[in-house]
Coordinates of C-alpha atoms in Angstrom, one line a residue:
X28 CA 56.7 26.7 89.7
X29 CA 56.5 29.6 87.4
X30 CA 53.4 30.2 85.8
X31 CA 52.6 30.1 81.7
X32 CA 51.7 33.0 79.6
X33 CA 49.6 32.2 76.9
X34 CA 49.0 35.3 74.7
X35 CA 45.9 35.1 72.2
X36 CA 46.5 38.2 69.9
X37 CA 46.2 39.2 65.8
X38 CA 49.0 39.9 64.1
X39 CA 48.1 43.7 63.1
X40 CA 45.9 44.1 66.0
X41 CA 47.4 47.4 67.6
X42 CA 46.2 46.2 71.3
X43 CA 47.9 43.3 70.4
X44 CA 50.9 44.5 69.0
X45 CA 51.1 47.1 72.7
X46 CA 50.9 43.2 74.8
X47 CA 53.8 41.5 72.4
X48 CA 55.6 44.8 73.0
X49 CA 55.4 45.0 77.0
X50 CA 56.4 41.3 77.0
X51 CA 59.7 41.8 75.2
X52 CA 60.7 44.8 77.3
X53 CA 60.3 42.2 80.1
X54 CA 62.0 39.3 78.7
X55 CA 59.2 37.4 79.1
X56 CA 58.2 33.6 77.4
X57 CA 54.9 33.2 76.0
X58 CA 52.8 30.6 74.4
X59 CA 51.6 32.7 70.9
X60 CA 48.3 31.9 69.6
X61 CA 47.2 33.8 66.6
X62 CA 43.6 34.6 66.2
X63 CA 42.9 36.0 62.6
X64 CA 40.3 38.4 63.1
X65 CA 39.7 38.8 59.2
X66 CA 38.8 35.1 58.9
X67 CA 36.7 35.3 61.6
X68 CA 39.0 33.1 64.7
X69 CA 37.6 35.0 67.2
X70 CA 33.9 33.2 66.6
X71 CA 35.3 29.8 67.0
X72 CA 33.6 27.8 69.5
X73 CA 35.4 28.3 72.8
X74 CA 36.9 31.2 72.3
X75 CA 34.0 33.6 73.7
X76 CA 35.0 31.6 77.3
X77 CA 37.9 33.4 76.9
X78 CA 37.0 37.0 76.1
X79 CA 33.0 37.4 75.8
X80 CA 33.5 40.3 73.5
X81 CA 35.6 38.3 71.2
X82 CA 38.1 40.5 70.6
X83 CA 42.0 40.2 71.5
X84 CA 44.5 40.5 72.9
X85 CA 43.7 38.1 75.9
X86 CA 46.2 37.1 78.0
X87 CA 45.8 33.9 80.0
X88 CA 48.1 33.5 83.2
X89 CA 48.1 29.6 84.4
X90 CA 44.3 30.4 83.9
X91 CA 43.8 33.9 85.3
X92 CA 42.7 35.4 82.0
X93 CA 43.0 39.1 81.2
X94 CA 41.1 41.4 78.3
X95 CA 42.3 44.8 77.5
X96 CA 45.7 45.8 76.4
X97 CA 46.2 48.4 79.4
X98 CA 44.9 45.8 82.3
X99 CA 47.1 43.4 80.7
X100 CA 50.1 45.5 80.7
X101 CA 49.8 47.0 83.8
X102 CA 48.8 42.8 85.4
X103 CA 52.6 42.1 84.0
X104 CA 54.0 45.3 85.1
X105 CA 52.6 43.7 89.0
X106 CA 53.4 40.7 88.5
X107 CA 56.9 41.0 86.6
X108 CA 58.4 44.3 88.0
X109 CA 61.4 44.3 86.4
X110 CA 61.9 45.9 83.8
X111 CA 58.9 48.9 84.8
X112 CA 56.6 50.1 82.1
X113 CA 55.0 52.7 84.5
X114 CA 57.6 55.3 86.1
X115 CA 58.3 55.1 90.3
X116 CA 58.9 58.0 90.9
X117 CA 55.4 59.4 92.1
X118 CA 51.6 59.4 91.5
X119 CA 51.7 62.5 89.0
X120 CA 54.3 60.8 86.8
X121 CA 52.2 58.0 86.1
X122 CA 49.3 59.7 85.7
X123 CA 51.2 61.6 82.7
X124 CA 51.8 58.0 81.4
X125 CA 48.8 56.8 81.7
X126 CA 46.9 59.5 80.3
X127 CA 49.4 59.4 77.0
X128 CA 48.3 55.9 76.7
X129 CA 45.0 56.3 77.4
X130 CA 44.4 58.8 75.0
X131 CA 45.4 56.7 72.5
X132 CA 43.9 53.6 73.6
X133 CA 40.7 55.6 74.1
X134 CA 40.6 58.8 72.0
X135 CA 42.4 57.7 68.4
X136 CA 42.7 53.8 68.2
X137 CA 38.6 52.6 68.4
X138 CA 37.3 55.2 65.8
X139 CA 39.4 53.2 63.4
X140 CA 39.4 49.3 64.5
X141 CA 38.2 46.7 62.2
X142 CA 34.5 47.1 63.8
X143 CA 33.9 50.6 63.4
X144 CA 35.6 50.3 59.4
X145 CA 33.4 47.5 59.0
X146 CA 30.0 49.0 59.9
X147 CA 31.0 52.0 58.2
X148 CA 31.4 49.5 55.0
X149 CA 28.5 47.5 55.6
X150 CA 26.2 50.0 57.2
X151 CA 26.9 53.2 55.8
X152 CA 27.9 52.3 52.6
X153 CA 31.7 53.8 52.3
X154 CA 34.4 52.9 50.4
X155 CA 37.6 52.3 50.9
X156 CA 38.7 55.6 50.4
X157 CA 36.3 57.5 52.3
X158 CA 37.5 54.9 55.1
X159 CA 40.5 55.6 55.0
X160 CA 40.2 59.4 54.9
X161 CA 37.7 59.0 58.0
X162 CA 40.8 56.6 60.1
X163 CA 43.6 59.3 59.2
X164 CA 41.3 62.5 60.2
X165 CA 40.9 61.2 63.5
X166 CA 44.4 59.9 63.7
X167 CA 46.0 62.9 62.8
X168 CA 43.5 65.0 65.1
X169 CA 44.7 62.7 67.8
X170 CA 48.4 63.1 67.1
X171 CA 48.1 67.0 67.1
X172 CA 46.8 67.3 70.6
X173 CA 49.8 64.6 71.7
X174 CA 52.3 66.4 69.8
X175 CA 51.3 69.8 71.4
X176 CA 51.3 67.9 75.1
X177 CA 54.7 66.0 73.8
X178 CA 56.4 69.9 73.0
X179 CA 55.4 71.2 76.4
X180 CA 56.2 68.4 78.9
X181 CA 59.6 68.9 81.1
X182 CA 58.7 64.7 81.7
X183 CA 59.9 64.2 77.9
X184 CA 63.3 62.7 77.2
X185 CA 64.7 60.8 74.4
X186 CA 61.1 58.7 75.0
X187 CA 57.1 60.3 76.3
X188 CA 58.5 60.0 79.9
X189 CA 62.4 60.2 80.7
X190 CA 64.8 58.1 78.7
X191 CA 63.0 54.6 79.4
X192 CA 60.3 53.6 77.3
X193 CA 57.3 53.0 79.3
X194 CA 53.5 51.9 78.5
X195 CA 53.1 55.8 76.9
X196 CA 55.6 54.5 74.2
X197 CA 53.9 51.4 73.7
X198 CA 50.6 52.9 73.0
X199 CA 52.6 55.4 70.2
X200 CA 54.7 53.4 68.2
X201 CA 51.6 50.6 67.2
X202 CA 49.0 53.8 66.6
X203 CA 51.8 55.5 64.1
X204 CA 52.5 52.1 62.5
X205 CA 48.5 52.9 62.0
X206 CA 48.8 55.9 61.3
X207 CA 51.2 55.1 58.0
X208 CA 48.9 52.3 56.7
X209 CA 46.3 55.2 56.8
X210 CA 49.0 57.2 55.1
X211 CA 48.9 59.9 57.4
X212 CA 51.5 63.1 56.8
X213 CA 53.7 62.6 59.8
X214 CA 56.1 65.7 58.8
X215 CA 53.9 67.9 61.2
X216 CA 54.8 65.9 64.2
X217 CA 58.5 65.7 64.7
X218 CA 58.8 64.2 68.6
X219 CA 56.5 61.2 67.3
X220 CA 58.4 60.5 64.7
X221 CA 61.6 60.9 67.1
X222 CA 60.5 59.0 69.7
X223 CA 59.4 56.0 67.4
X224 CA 62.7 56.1 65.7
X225 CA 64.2 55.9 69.0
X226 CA 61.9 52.8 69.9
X227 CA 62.3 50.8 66.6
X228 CA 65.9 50.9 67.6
X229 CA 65.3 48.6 70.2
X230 CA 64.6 44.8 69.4
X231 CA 61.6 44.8 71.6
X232 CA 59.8 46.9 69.0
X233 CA 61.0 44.9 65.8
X234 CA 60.9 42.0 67.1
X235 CA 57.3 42.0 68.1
X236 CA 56.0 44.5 64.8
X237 CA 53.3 42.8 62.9
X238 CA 55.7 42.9 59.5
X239 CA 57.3 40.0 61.7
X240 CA 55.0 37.6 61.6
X241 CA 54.4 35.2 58.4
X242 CA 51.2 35.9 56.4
X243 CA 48.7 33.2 57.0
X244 CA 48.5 30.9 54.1

């Protein structure tokens, strides 16, 4: 009997947004439960069983449950091979991958999650604007260094690795989808912008983007 994915994720949640991504490459069903992180779901009752940091996405496997978008991608990528997210060709190729990701995931994305905004609102006392101007410095220092490594790599093709979009692609497209609502100048990085053109030509991109997904009433 197959097992049931039940995703718990926020609609503009950029970890989230990687998860939703990896699943449609996949063609996998899910169960979708929306936690609203700006009216506070994640501190319902319950929902620190789940994820003791209370953040998203989580993904719960038949009752295997699994925190952090990487882990969770790479758990699916195990469990459902087809469709690979992480090249097979050799070690070195998915270490190029990885590191892609993970210097999104760890380098650009937390220095402008809700948390950090909001203790820089609530305990140092900037506005919006100086908010903003703080997400899109480190955003755009971020896409400089991954531009540069972008230009250099022989691994590039029409996608960060070969013509396949693989978990390096599904760390980019939600952090420049970031990056915009920061309104960061993306004319000084031309193979992101490429590559994310290339990926929101394919439905597993738009069909998972948080602009899909109904407000909340």
């Amino acid at each position: 009997m197959a097992h049931t994915l039940t995703l718990y994720h926020h609609i503009r949640s950029s970890a989230s947004y990687r998860v939703r991504i990896a699943l449609a490459l996949k063609g996998l069903d899910y169960r979708s439960h929306l936690i609203d992180l700006s009216r506070h779901d994640q501190l319902a009752p319950g929902f620190a069983e789940k994820n003791p940091a209370r953040l998203v996405p989580v993904l719960d496997d038949d009752g295997t449950l699994i925190t952090q978008s990487l882990a969770i991608i790479e758990y699916l990528d195990e469990t459902h091979p087809q469709a690979p997210l992480l090249p097979r060709t050799n070690a070195a190729d998915r270490a190029w991958v990885r590191q892609i990701a993970l210097s999104i995931g760890c380098e650009i994305h937390p220095l402008q999650n809700l948390g950090v905004l909001n203790q820089l609102r609530d305990g140092l006392g900037l506005d919006e604007a100086q908010r903003k101007d703080w997400s899109a410095h480190w955003i755009a220092r971020g896409f400089d260094a991954l531009e540069q490594r972008l230009s250099a790599s022989s691994r590039r093709g029409a996608f960060c690795f070969g013509d396949q979009p693989t978990v390096a692609d599904i760390f980019l497209v939600p952090q420049i989808v970031n990056a915009r609502r920061f309104d960061v100048d993306m004319k000084p990085y031309p193979i992101l912008r490429e590559i994310d053109d290339r990926c929101m030509a394919l439905p597993a991109f738009v069909d998972t983007h948080p602009s899909r997904f109904p407000a909340r009433p």
